[in-house]
Coordinates of C-alpha atoms in Angstrom, one line a residue:
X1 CA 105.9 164.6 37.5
X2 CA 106.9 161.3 37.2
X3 CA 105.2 157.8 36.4
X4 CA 106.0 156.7 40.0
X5 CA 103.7 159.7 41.4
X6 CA 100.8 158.6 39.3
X7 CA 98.9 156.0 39.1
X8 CA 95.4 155.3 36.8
X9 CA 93.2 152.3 38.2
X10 CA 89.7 151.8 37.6
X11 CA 87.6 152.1 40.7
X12 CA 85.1 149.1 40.9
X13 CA 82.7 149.0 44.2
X14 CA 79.8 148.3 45.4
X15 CA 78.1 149.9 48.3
X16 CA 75.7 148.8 50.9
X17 CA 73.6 150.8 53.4
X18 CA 72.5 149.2 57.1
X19 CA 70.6 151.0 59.9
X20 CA 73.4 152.6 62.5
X21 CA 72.0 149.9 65.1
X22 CA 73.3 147.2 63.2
X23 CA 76.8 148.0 62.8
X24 CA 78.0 145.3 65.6
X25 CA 76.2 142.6 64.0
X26 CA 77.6 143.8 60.6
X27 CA 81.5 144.0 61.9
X28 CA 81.2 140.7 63.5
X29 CA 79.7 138.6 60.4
X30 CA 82.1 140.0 58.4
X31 CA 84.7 138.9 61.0
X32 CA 83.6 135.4 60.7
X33 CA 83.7 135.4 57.2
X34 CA 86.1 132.2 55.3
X35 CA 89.0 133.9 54.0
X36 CA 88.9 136.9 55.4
X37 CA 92.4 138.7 56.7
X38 CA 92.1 140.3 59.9
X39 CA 90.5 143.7 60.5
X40 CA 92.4 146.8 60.1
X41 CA 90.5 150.0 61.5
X42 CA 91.7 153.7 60.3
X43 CA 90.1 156.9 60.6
X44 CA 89.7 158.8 57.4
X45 CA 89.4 162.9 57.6
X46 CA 88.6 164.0 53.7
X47 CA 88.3 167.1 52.6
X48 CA 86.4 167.8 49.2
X49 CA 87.7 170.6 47.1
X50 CA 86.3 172.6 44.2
X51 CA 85.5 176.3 42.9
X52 CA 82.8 178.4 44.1
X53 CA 81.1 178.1 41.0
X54 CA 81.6 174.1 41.3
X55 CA 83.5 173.7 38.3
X56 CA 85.1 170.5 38.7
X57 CA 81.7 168.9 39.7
X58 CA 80.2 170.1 36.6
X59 CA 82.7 168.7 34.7
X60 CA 81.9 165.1 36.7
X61 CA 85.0 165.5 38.2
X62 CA 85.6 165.3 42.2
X63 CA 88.8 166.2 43.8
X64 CA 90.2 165.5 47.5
X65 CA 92.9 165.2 50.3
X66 CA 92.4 162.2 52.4
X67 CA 94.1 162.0 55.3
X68 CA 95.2 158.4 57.4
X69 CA 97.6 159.4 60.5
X70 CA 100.2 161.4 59.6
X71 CA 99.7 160.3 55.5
X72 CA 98.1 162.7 52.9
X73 CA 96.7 161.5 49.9
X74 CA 95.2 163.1 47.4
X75 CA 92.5 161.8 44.5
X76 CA 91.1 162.6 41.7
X77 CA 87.9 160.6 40.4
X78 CA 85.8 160.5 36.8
X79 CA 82.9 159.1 36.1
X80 CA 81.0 156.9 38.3
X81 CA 77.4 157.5 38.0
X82 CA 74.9 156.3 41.0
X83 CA 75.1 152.6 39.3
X84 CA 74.7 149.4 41.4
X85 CA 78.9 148.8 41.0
X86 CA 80.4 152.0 40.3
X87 CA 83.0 152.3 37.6
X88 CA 85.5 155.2 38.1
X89 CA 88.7 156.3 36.8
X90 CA 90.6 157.3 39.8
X91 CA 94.3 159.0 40.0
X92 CA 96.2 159.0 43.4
X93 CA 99.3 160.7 44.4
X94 CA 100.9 161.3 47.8
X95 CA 100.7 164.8 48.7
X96 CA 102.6 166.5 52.1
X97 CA 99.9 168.5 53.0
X98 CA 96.2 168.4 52.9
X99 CA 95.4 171.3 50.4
X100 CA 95.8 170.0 46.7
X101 CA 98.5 170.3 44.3
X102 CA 97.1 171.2 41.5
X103 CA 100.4 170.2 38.7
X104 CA 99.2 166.3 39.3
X105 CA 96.4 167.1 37.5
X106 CA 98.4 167.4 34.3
X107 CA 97.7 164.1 33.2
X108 CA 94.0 164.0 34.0
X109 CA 90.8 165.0 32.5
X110 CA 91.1 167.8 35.0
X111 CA 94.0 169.5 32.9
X112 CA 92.0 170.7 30.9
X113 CA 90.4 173.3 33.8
X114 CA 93.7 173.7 35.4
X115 CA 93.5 177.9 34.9
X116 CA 90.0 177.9 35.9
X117 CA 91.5 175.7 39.2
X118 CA 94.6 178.0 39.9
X119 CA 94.5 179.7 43.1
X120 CA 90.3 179.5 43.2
X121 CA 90.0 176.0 44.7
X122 CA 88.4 176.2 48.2
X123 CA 87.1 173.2 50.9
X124 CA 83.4 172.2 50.2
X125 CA 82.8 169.7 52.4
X126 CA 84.1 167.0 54.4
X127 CA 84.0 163.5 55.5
X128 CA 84.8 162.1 58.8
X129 CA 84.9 158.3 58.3
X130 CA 86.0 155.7 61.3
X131 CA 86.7 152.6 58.6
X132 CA 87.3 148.8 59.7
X133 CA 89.1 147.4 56.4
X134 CA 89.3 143.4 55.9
X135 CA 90.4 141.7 52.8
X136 CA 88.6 138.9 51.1
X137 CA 90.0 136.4 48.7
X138 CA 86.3 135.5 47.2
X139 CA 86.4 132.9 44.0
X140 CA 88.7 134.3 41.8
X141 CA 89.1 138.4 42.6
X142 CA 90.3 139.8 45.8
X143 CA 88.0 142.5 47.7
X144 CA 88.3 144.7 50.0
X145 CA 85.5 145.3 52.6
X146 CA 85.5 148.5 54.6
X147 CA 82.8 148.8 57.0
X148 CA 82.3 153.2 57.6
X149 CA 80.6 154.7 59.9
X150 CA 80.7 158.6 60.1
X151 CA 79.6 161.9 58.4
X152 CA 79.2 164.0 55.5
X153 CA 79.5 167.9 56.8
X154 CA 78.8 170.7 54.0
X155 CA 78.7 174.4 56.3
X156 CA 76.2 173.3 59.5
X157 CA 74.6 170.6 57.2
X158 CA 75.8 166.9 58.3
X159 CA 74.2 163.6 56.7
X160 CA 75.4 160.4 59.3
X161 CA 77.0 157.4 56.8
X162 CA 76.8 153.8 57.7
X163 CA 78.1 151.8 55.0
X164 CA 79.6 148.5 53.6
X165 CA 81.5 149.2 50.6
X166 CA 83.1 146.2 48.4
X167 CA 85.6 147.5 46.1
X168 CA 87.1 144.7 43.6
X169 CA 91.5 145.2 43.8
X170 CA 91.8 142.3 41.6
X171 CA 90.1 139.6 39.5
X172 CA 86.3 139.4 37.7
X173 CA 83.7 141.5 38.9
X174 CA 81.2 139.1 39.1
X175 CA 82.9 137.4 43.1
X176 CA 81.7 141.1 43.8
X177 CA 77.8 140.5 43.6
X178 CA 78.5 136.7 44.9
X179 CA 79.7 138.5 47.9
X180 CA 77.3 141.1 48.0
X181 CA 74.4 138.7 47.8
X182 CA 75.9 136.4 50.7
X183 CA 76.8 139.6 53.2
X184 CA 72.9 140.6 52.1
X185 CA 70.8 137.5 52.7
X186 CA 72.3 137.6 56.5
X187 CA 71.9 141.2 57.3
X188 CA 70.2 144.2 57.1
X189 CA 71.7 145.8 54.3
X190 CA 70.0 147.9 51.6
X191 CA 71.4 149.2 48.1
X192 CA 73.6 152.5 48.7
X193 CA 73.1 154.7 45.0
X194 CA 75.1 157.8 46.5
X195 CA 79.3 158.2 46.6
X196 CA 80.3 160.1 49.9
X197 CA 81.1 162.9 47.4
X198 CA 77.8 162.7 46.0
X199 CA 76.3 163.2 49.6
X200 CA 78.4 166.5 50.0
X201 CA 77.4 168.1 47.0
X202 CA 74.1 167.5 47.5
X203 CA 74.6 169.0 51.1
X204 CA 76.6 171.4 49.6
X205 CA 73.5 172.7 47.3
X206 CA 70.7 172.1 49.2
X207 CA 69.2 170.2 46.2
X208 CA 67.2 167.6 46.8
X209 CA 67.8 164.3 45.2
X210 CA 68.0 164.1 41.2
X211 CA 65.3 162.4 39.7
X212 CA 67.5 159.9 36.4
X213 CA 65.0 159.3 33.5
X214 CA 66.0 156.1 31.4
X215 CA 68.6 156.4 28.9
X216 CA 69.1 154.6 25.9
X217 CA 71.9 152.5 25.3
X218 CA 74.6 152.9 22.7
X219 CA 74.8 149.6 21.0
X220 CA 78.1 149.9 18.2
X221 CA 76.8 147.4 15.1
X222 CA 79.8 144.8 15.9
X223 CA 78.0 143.8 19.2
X224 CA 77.3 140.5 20.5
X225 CA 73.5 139.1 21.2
X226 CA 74.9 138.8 24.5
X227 CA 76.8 141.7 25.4
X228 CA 74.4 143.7 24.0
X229 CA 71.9 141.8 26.0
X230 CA 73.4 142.9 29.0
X231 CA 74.3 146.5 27.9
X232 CA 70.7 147.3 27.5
X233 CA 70.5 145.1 31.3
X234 CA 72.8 147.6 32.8
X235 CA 70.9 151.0 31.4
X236 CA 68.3 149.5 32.9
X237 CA 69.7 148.4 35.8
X238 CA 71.4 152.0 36.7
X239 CA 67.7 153.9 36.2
X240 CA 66.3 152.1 39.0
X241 CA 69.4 152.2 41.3
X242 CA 69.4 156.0 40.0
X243 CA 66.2 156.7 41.2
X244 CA 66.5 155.1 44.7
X245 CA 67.6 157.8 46.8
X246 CA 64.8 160.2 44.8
X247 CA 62.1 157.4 45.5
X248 CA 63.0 157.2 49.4
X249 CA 62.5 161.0 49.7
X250 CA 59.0 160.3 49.0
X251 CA 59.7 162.1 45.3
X252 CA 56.8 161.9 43.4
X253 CA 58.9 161.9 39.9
X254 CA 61.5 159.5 41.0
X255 CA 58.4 157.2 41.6
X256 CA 57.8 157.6 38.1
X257 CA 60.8 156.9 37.1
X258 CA 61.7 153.8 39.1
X259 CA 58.3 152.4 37.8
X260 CA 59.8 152.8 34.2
X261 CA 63.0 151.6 35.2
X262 CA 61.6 148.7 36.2
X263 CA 59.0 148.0 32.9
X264 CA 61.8 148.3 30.6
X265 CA 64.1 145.6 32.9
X266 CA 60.8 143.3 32.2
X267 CA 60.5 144.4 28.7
X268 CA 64.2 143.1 28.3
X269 CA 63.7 139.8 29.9
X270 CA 60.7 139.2 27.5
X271 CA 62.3 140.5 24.4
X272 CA 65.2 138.2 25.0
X273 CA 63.0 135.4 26.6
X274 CA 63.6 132.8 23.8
X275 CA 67.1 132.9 24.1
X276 CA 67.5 132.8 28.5
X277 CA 66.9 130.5 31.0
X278 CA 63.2 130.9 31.3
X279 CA 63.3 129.3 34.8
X280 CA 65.5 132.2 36.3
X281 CA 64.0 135.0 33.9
X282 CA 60.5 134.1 35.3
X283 CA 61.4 134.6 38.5
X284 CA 63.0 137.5 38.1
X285 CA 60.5 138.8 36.1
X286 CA 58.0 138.4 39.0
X287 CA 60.0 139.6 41.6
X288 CA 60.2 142.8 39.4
X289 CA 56.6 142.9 38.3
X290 CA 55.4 142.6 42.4
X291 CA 57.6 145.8 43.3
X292 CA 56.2 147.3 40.5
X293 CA 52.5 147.0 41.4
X294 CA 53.8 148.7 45.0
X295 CA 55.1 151.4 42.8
X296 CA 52.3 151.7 40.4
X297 CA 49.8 152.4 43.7
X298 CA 51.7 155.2 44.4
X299 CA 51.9 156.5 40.9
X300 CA 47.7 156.2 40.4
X301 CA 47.5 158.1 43.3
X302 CA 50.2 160.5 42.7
X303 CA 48.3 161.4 39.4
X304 CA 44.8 161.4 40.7
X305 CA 45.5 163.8 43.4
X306 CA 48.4 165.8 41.6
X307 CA 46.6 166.1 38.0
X308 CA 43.1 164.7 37.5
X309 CA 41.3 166.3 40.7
X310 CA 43.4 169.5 39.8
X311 CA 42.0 169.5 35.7
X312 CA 38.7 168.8 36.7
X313 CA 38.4 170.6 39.7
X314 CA 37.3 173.8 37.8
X315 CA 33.9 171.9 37.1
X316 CA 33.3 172.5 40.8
X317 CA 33.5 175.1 43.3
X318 CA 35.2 174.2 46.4
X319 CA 32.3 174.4 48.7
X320 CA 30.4 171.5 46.8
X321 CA 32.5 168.5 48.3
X322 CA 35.8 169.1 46.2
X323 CA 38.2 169.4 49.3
X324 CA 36.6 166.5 51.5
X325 CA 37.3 164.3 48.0
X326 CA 40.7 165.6 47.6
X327 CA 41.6 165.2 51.3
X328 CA 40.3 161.7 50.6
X329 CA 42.6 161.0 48.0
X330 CA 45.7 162.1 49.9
X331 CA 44.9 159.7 53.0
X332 CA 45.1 156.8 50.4
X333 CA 48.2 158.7 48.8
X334 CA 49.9 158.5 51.8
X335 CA 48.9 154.8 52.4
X336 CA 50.3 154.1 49.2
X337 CA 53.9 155.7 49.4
X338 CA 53.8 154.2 53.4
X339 CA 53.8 150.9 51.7
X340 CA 56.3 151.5 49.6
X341 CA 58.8 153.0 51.8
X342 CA 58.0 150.0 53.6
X343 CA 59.1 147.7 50.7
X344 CA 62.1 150.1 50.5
X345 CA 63.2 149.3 54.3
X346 CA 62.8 145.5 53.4
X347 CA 65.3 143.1 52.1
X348 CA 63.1 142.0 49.0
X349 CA 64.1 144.8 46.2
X350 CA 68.1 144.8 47.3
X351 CA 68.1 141.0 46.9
X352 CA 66.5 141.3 43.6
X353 CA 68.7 143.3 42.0
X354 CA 71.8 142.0 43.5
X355 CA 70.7 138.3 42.1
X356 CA 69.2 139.7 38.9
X357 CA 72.7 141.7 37.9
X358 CA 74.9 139.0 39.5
X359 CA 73.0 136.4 36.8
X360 CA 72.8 138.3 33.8
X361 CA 76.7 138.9 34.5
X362 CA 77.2 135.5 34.6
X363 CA 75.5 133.1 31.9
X364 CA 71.4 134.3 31.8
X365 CA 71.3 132.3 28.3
X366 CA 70.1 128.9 27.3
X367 CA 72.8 126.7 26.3
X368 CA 71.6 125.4 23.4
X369 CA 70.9 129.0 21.7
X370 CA 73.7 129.8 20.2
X371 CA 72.5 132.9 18.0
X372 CA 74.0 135.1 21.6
X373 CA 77.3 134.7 19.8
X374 CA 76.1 136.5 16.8
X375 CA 76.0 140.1 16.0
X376 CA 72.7 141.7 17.7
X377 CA 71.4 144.0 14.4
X378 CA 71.3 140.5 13.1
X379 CA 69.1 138.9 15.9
X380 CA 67.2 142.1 16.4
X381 CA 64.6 142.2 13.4
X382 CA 63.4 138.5 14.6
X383 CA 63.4 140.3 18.7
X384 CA 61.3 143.1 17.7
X385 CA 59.2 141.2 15.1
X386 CA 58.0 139.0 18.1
X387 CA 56.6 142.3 19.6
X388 CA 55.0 144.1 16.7
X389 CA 53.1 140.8 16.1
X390 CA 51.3 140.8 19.8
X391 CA 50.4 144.7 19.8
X392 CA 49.2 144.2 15.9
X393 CA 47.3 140.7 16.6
X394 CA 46.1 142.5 19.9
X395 CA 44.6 145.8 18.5
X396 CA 42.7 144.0 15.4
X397 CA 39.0 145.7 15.4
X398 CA 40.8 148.4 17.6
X399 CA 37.3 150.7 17.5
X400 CA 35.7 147.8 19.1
X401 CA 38.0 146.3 22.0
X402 CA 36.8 146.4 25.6
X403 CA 38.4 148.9 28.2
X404 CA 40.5 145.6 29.7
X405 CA 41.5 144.5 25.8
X406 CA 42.7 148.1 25.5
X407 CA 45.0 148.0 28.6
X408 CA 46.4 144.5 27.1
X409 CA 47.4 146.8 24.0
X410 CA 48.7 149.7 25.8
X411 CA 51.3 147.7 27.5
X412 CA 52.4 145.8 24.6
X413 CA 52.7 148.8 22.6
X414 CA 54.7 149.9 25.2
X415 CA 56.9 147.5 25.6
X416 CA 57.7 147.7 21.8
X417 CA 58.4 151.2 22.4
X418 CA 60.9 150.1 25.3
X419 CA 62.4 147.6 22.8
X420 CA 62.7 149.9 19.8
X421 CA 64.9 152.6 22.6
X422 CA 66.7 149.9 23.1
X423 CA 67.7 149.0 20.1
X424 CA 67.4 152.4 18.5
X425 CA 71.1 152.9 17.9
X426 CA 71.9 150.3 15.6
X427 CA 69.5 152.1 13.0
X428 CA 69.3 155.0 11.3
X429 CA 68.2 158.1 13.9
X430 CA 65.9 159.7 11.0
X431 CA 64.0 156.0 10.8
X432 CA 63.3 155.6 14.2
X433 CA 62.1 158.8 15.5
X434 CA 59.8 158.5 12.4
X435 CA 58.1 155.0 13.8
X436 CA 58.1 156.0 17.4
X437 CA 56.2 158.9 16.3
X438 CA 53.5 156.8 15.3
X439 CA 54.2 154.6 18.3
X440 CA 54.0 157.8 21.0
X441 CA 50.7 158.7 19.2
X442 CA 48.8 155.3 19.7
X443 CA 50.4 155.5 23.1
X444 CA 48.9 159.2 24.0
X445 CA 45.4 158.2 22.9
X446 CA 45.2 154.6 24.9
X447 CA 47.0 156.3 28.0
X448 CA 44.2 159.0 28.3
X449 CA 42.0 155.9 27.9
X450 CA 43.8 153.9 30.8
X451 CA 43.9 157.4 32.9
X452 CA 40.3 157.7 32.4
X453 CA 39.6 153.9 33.7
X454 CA 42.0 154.5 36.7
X455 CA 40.0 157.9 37.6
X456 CA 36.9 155.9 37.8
X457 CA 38.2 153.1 39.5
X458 CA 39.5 155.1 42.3
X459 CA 36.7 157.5 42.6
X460 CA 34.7 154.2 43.3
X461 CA 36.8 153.1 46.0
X462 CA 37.0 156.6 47.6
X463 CA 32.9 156.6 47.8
X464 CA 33.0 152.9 49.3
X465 CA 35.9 153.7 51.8
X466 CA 33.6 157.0 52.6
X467 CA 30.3 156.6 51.7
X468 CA 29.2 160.2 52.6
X469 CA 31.6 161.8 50.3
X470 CA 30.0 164.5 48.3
X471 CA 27.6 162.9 45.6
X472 CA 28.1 165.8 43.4
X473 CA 31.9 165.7 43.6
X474 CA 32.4 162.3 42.6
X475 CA 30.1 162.4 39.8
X476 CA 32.0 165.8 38.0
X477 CA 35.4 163.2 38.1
X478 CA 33.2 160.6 36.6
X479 CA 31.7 162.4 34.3
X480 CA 35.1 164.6 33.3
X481 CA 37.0 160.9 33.1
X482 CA 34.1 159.6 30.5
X483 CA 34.5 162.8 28.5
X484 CA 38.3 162.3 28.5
X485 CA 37.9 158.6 27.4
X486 CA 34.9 160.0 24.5
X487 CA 37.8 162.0 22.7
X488 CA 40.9 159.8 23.1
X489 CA 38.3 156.9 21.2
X490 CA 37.9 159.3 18.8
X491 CA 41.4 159.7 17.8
X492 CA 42.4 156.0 18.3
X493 CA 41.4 154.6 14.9
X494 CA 43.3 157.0 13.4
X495 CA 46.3 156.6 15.5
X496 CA 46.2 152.6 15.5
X497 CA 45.9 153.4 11.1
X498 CA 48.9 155.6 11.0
X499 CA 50.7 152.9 13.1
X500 CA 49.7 149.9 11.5
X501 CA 50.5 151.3 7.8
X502 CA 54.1 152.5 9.4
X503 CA 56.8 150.1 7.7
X504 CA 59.4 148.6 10.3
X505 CA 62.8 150.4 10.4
X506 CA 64.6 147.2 11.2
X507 CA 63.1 145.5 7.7
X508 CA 62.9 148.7 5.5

């Protein structure tokens, strides 16, 4: 094999989903666009290959023959989570035919499963693309923009694809959103979290969407204020985008986990907030916090139907009201995850996070604050001081705080919690986990408090939606949510003691 054969870019794209009725309207804008080179239009047949046990996909790997008229080409890719612009290592070499030729992948991350590869590699799926290519000079960085339309086939399984996808052949990424955000504001486009090769094996499998909890990011100690700043952005960032496709198949965890997603981007914003452009932060801030309420409806419901009717449902045989109340709760469930696929199908969360990435990328900070330049363990202690001041001033006479004092606590304390991950790897591991253990305590007691409160308040609303609900029903939820609330007060002193006494690991 020679250097000629081989080539190792990095794959940088964004992609963009629109309904298949829009896909004139979408061809023609981009047609009109300035400095745009005329359209080229290709059909791409791909076949996916891997082992029957999936090997290379376990590995993160994906391998495939694309063919383009009589060419054949084959690719190997790395990397490349569901992010907002996907980062992937990608080798390409021209192959003759379209099975793969498996002594290209010498040089690759593959090599090291090349005996597992060796006469066991088999078609998994396909893709059948029909893709109109233009090529954009845009600021500084040229981009292509292919418009697909086509499908994803695994066996008798076919998922239809309509797509823009953006992909960055030269220059700063940051043209990339700029373009993004310009194609989105005129037409109906929507964030695409899924590869074509992530849509096969999912066919492939039959699994249903993955649900991405958070992750925390790994800050080295030599890191900027700024770049790490926008590392802990981008963890952030990638949860929610992660958790898309999971949330639009109505999954109840992925709900979850979107929610979070978007409480730790907000916890960022404020953590940072003395040091960015509080005009932009503020509005991205709200723009975050309104699509989180959406997502919070659906979550209270989710856990009133899913987990508090089912806990106390024991306290009352079924022909005493229990399945009017729980049918009840589901119409409102459904009202609530109706509205939010409606927010989904709208334009509002895709132009959020397109303008909130394209900023932070760009310059988020105030001019005049020029501690961004310095290393972040050394700006940290004063970020996270800021924090443990509010839950600290906040839970003063803990024992005697009202129910909405106690929900001011609980989300401060959880946004130090958010903070602390955040930061966690610049500190020792041992130092941490010992002060989130305090923190997760506190946090258990006043979240069976805040579960209790939202039990209530929705068992009011069911009875004033439907007035002849079961008397008896309603009152065992009430009474089982006071009970819950009794012995969560009863362990919060002691909680909020352990916690308060806990020395900070970022000034021990």
């Amino acid at each position: 094999m020679t250097d000629q054969h081989l080539s190792t870019p990095q794959e940088i794209e964004l992609k963009l989903d629109f309904p298949a009725e829009a896909h004139a309207l979408v061809a023609q804008h981009v047609t009109l666009l300035e400095n745009v080179a005329p359209v080229v239009h290709t059909h791409l047949v791909t076949i996916y290959y891997d082992t029957p046990d999936l090997a290379l996909s376990r590995s993160g790997l994906s391998l495939r023959v694309r063919r383009s008229g009589r060419h054949h080409v084959q690719t190997l890719k790395s990397g490349g989570d569901n992010t907002l612009a996907t980062h992937r290592n990608e080798w390409e070499w021209p192959v003759r035919t379209t099975r793969p030729d498996i002594t290209l992948l010498d040089a690759t991350p593959a090599a090291i499963l090349k005996p597992m590869l060796d006469g066991k590699l088999v078609p998994v799926f396909r893709s059948d693309i029909q893709r109109a290519i233009h090529m954009m000079k845009c600021e500084d960085a040229v981009i292509e923009i292919a418009i697909d339309e086509g499908s994803v086939r695994a066996g008798k399984t076919e998922e239809r694809v309509h797509e823009v996808e953006l992909e960055l052949k030269n220059g700063p990424v940051l043209p990339l959103y700029h373009l993004a955000i310009r194609l989105q504001a005129d037409l109906p486009l929507h964030i695409s979290a899924q590869t074509k090769a992530g849509r096969g094996y999912r066919l492939l499998t039959g699994h249903s969407t993955q649900v991405a909890p958070a992750r925390a990011p790994v800050l080295s100690a030599k890191i900027t204020a700024a770049d790490g700043f926008r590392r802990i952005m981008r963890e952030d960032m990638d949860s929610l985008v992660n958790n898309l496709p999971a949330v639009k198949a109505d999954d109840m965890e992925g709900i979850h986990q979107m929610r979070v997603a978007i409480r730790r981007l907000r916890t960022t914003l404020q953590l940072f907030s003395v040091c960015l452009d509080d005009t932009k932060a503020t509005q991205f801030e709200d723009g975050l916090q309104r699509i989180g309420r959406i997502l919070g409806a659906a979550r209270d419901w989710d856990v009133f139907s899913t987990e508090t009717l089912r806990t106390a449902s024991p306290a009352l045989p079924m022909q005493d009201g229990w399945q009017a109340l729980n049918t009840a709760a589901t119409g409102l469930r459904t009202q609530t995850h109706n509205a939010l696929q409606q927010e989904l199908a709208g334009p509002d969360i895709t132009a959020c996070v397109l303008a909130l990435t394209a900023w932070m990328e760009d310059a988020p900070f105030r001019v005049s604050h020029k501690k961004m330049d310095h290393k972040l363990i050394a700006l940290a202690p004063d970020l996270l001081d800021r924090v443990t001041r509010k839950v600290v001033r906040r839970g003063r006479h803990i024992s005697h705080l009202s129910a909405t004092e106690l929900h001011s606590l609980r989300k401060t304390l959880k946004k130090l919690r958010y903070s602390v991950d955040s930061m966690a790897s610049l500190y020792p591991t041992r130092k941490v986990k010992s002060y989130l253990k305090h923190c997760r305590r506190l946090q258990s007691c006043l979240g069976d408090i805040n579960d209790a409160a939202v039990a209530l308040t929705l068992t009011d609303r069911l009875r004033c939606i439907q007035p002849d609900l079961s008397t008896k029903a309603c009152d065992t939820v009430i009474r089982w949510s006071k009970k819950r609330r009794q012995q969560a007060m009863r362990r919060l002193p002691q909680a909020w003691s352990a916690f308060h006494k806990a020395t900070p690991f970022w000034r021990s």
